[in-house]
Coordinates of N, CA and C and ligand atoms in Angstrom, one line a residue:
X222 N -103.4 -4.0 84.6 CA -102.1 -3.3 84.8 C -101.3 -3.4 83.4
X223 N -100.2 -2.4 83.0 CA -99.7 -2.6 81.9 C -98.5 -3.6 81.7
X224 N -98.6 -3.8 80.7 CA -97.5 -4.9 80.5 C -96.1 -3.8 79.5
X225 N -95.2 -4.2 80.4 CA -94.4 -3.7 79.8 C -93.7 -4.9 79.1
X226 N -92.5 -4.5 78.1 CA -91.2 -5.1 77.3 C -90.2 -4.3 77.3
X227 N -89.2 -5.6 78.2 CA -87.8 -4.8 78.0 C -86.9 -5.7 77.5
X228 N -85.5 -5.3 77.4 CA -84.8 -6.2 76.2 C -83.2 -5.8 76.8
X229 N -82.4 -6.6 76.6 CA -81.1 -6.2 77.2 C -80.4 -5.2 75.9
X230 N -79.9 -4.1 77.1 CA -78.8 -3.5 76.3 C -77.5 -4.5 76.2
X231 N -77.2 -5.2 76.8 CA -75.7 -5.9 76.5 C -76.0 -7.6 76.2
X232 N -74.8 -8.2 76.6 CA -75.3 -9.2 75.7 C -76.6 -10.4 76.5
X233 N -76.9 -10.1 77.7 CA -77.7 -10.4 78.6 C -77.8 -12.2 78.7
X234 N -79.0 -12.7 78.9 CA -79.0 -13.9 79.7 C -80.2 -14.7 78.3
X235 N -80.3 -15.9 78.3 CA -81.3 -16.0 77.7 C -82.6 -15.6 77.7
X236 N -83.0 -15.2 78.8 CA -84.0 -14.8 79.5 C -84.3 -13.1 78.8
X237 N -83.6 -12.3 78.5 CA -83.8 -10.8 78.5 C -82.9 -10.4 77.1
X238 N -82.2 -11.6 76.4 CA -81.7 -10.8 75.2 C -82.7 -10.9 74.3
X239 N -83.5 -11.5 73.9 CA -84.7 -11.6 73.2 C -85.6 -10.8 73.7
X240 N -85.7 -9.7 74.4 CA -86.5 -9.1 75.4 C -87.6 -10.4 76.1
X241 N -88.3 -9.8 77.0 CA -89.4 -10.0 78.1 C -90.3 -9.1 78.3
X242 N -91.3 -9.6 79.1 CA -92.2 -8.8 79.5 C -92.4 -8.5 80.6
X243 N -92.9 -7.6 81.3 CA -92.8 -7.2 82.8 C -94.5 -6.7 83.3
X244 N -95.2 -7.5 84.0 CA -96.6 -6.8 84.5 C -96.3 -5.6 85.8
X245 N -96.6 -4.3 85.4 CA -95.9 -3.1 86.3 C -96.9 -2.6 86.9
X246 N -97.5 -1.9 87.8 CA -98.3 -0.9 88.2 C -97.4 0.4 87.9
X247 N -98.3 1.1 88.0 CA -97.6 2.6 87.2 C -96.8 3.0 88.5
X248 N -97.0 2.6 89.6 CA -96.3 3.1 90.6 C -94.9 2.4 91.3
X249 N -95.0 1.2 90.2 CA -93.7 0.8 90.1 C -92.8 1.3 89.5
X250 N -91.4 1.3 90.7 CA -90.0 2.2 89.8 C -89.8 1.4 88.7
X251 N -88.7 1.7 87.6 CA -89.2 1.3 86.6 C -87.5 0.3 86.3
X252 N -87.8 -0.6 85.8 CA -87.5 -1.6 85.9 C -85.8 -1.5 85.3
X253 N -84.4 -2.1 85.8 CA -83.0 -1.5 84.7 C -82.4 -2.7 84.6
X254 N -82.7 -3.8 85.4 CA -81.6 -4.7 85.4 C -82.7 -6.0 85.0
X255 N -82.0 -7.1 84.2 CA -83.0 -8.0 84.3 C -83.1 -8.9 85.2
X256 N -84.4 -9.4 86.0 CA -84.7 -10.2 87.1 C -83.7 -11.7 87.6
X257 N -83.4 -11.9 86.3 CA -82.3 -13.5 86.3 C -81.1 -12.8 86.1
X258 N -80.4 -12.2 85.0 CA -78.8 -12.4 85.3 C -78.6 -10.9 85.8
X259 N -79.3 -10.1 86.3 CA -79.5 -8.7 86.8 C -78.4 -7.6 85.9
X260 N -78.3 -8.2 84.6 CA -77.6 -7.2 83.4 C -78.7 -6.2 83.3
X261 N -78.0 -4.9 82.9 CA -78.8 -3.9 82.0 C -80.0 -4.2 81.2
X262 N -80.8 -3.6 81.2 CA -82.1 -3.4 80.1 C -82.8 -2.1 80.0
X263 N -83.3 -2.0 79.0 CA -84.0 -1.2 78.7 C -85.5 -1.1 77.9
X264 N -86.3 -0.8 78.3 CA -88.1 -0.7 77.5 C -87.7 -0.8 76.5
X265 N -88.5 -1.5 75.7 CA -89.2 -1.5 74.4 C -89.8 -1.4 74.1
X266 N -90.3 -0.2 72.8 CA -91.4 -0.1 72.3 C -92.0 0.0 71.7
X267 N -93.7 -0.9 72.3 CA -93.7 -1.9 71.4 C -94.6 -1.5 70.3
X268 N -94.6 -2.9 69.1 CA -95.1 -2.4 68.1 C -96.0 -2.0 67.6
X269 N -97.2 -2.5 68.8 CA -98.5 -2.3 68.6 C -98.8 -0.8 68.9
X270 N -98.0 -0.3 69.6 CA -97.8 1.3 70.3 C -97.4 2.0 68.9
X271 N -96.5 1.3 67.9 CA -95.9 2.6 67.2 C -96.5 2.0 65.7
X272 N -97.7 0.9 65.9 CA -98.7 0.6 64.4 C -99.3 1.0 65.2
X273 N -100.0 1.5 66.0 CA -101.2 1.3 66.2 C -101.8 3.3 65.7
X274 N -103.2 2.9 66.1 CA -103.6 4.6 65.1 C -103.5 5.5 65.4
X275 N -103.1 6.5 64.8 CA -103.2 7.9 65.2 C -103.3 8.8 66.7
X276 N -103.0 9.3 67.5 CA -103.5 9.6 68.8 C -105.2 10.3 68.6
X277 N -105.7 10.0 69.2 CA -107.3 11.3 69.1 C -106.7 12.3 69.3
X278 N -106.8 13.4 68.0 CA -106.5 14.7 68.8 C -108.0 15.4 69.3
X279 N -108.6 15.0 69.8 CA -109.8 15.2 70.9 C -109.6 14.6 72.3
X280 N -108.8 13.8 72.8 CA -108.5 12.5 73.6 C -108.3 14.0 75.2
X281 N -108.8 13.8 75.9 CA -108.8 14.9 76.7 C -107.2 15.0 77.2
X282 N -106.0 14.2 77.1 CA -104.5 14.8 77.2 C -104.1 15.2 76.1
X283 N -104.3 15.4 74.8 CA -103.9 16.0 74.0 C -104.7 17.6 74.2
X284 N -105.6 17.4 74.5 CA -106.5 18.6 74.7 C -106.0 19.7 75.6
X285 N -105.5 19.3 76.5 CA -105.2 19.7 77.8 C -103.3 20.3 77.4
X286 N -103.0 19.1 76.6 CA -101.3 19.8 76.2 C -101.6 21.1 75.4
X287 N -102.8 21.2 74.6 CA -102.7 22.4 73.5 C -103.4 23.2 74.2
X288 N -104.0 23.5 75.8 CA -104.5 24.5 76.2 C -106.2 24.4 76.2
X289 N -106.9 23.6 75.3 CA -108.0 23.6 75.0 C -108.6 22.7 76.5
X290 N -109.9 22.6 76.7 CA -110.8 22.3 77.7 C -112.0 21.6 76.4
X291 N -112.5 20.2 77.2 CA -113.9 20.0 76.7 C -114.9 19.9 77.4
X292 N -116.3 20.0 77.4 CA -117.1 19.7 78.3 C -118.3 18.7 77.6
X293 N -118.7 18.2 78.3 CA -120.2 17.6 77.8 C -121.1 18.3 78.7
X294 N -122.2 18.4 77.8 CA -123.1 18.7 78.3 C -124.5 17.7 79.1
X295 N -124.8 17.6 80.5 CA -125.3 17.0 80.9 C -126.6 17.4 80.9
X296 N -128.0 16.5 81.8 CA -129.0 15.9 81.6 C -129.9 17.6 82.3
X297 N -128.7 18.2 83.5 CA -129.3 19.3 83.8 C -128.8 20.5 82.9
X298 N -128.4 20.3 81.8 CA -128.0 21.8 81.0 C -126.5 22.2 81.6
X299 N -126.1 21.3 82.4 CA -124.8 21.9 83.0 C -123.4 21.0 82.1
X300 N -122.5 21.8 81.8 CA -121.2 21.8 81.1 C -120.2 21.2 82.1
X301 N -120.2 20.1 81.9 CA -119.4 19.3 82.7 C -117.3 19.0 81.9
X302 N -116.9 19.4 82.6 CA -115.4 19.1 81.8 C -115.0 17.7 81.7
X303 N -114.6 17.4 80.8 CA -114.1 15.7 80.3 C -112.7 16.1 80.2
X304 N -112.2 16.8 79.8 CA -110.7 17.0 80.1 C -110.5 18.4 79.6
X305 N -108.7 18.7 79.6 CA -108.3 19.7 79.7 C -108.3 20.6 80.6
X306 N -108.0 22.0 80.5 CA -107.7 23.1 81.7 C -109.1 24.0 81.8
X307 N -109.5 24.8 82.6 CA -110.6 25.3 82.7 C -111.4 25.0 84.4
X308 N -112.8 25.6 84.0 CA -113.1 25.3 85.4 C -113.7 23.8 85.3
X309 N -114.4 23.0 86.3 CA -114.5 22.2 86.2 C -116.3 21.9 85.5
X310 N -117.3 22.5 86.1 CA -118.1 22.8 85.1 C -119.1 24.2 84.8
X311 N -119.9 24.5 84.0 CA -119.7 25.3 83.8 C -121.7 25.9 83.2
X312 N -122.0 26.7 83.5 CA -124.0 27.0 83.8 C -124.1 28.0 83.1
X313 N -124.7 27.5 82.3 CA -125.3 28.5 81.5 C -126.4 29.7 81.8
Ligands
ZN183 ZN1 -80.9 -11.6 81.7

């Protein structure tokens, strides 16, 4: 599951002015108040996210935002989609 960081917008508690970390499932609403002094907060983001490298522009969601479709080709000759829009696979 991803670990989130959030950090107080105001002057918060010891706990959340220094930011924190939050373990979320994606289907968790997303997090405003901090858990101890229940002040404001907001995500942080982090640094590893904004050093980290380049997005793939092959990465099948970048693929999919510019319209493009990829497939691999499998063991029967058949064109299988890995991401993007299109049909799903595809016979030569
Ligand atoms: Zn707090």
């Amino acid at each position: 599951m991803p670990v989130y960081e959030y950090e107080a917008t105001e002057e918060g508690c010891a706990a959340c002015r220094n930011g924190f970390e939050v373990i979320r499932s994606m289907s968790d609403p997303p997090v405003e108040t901090c858990p101890i002094c229940k002040g404001p907060v907001k995500r942080k983001v982090s640094a590893a996210f904004v050093r980290g490298k380049p997005l793939d522009p092959m990465a099948p969601s970048n693929l999919e935002a510019k319209g493009f479709a990829r497939y691999e080709k499998d063991k029967q000759g058949l064109y299988r989609k890995t991401g993007g829009l299109g049909p799903d696979t595809i016979k030569k």
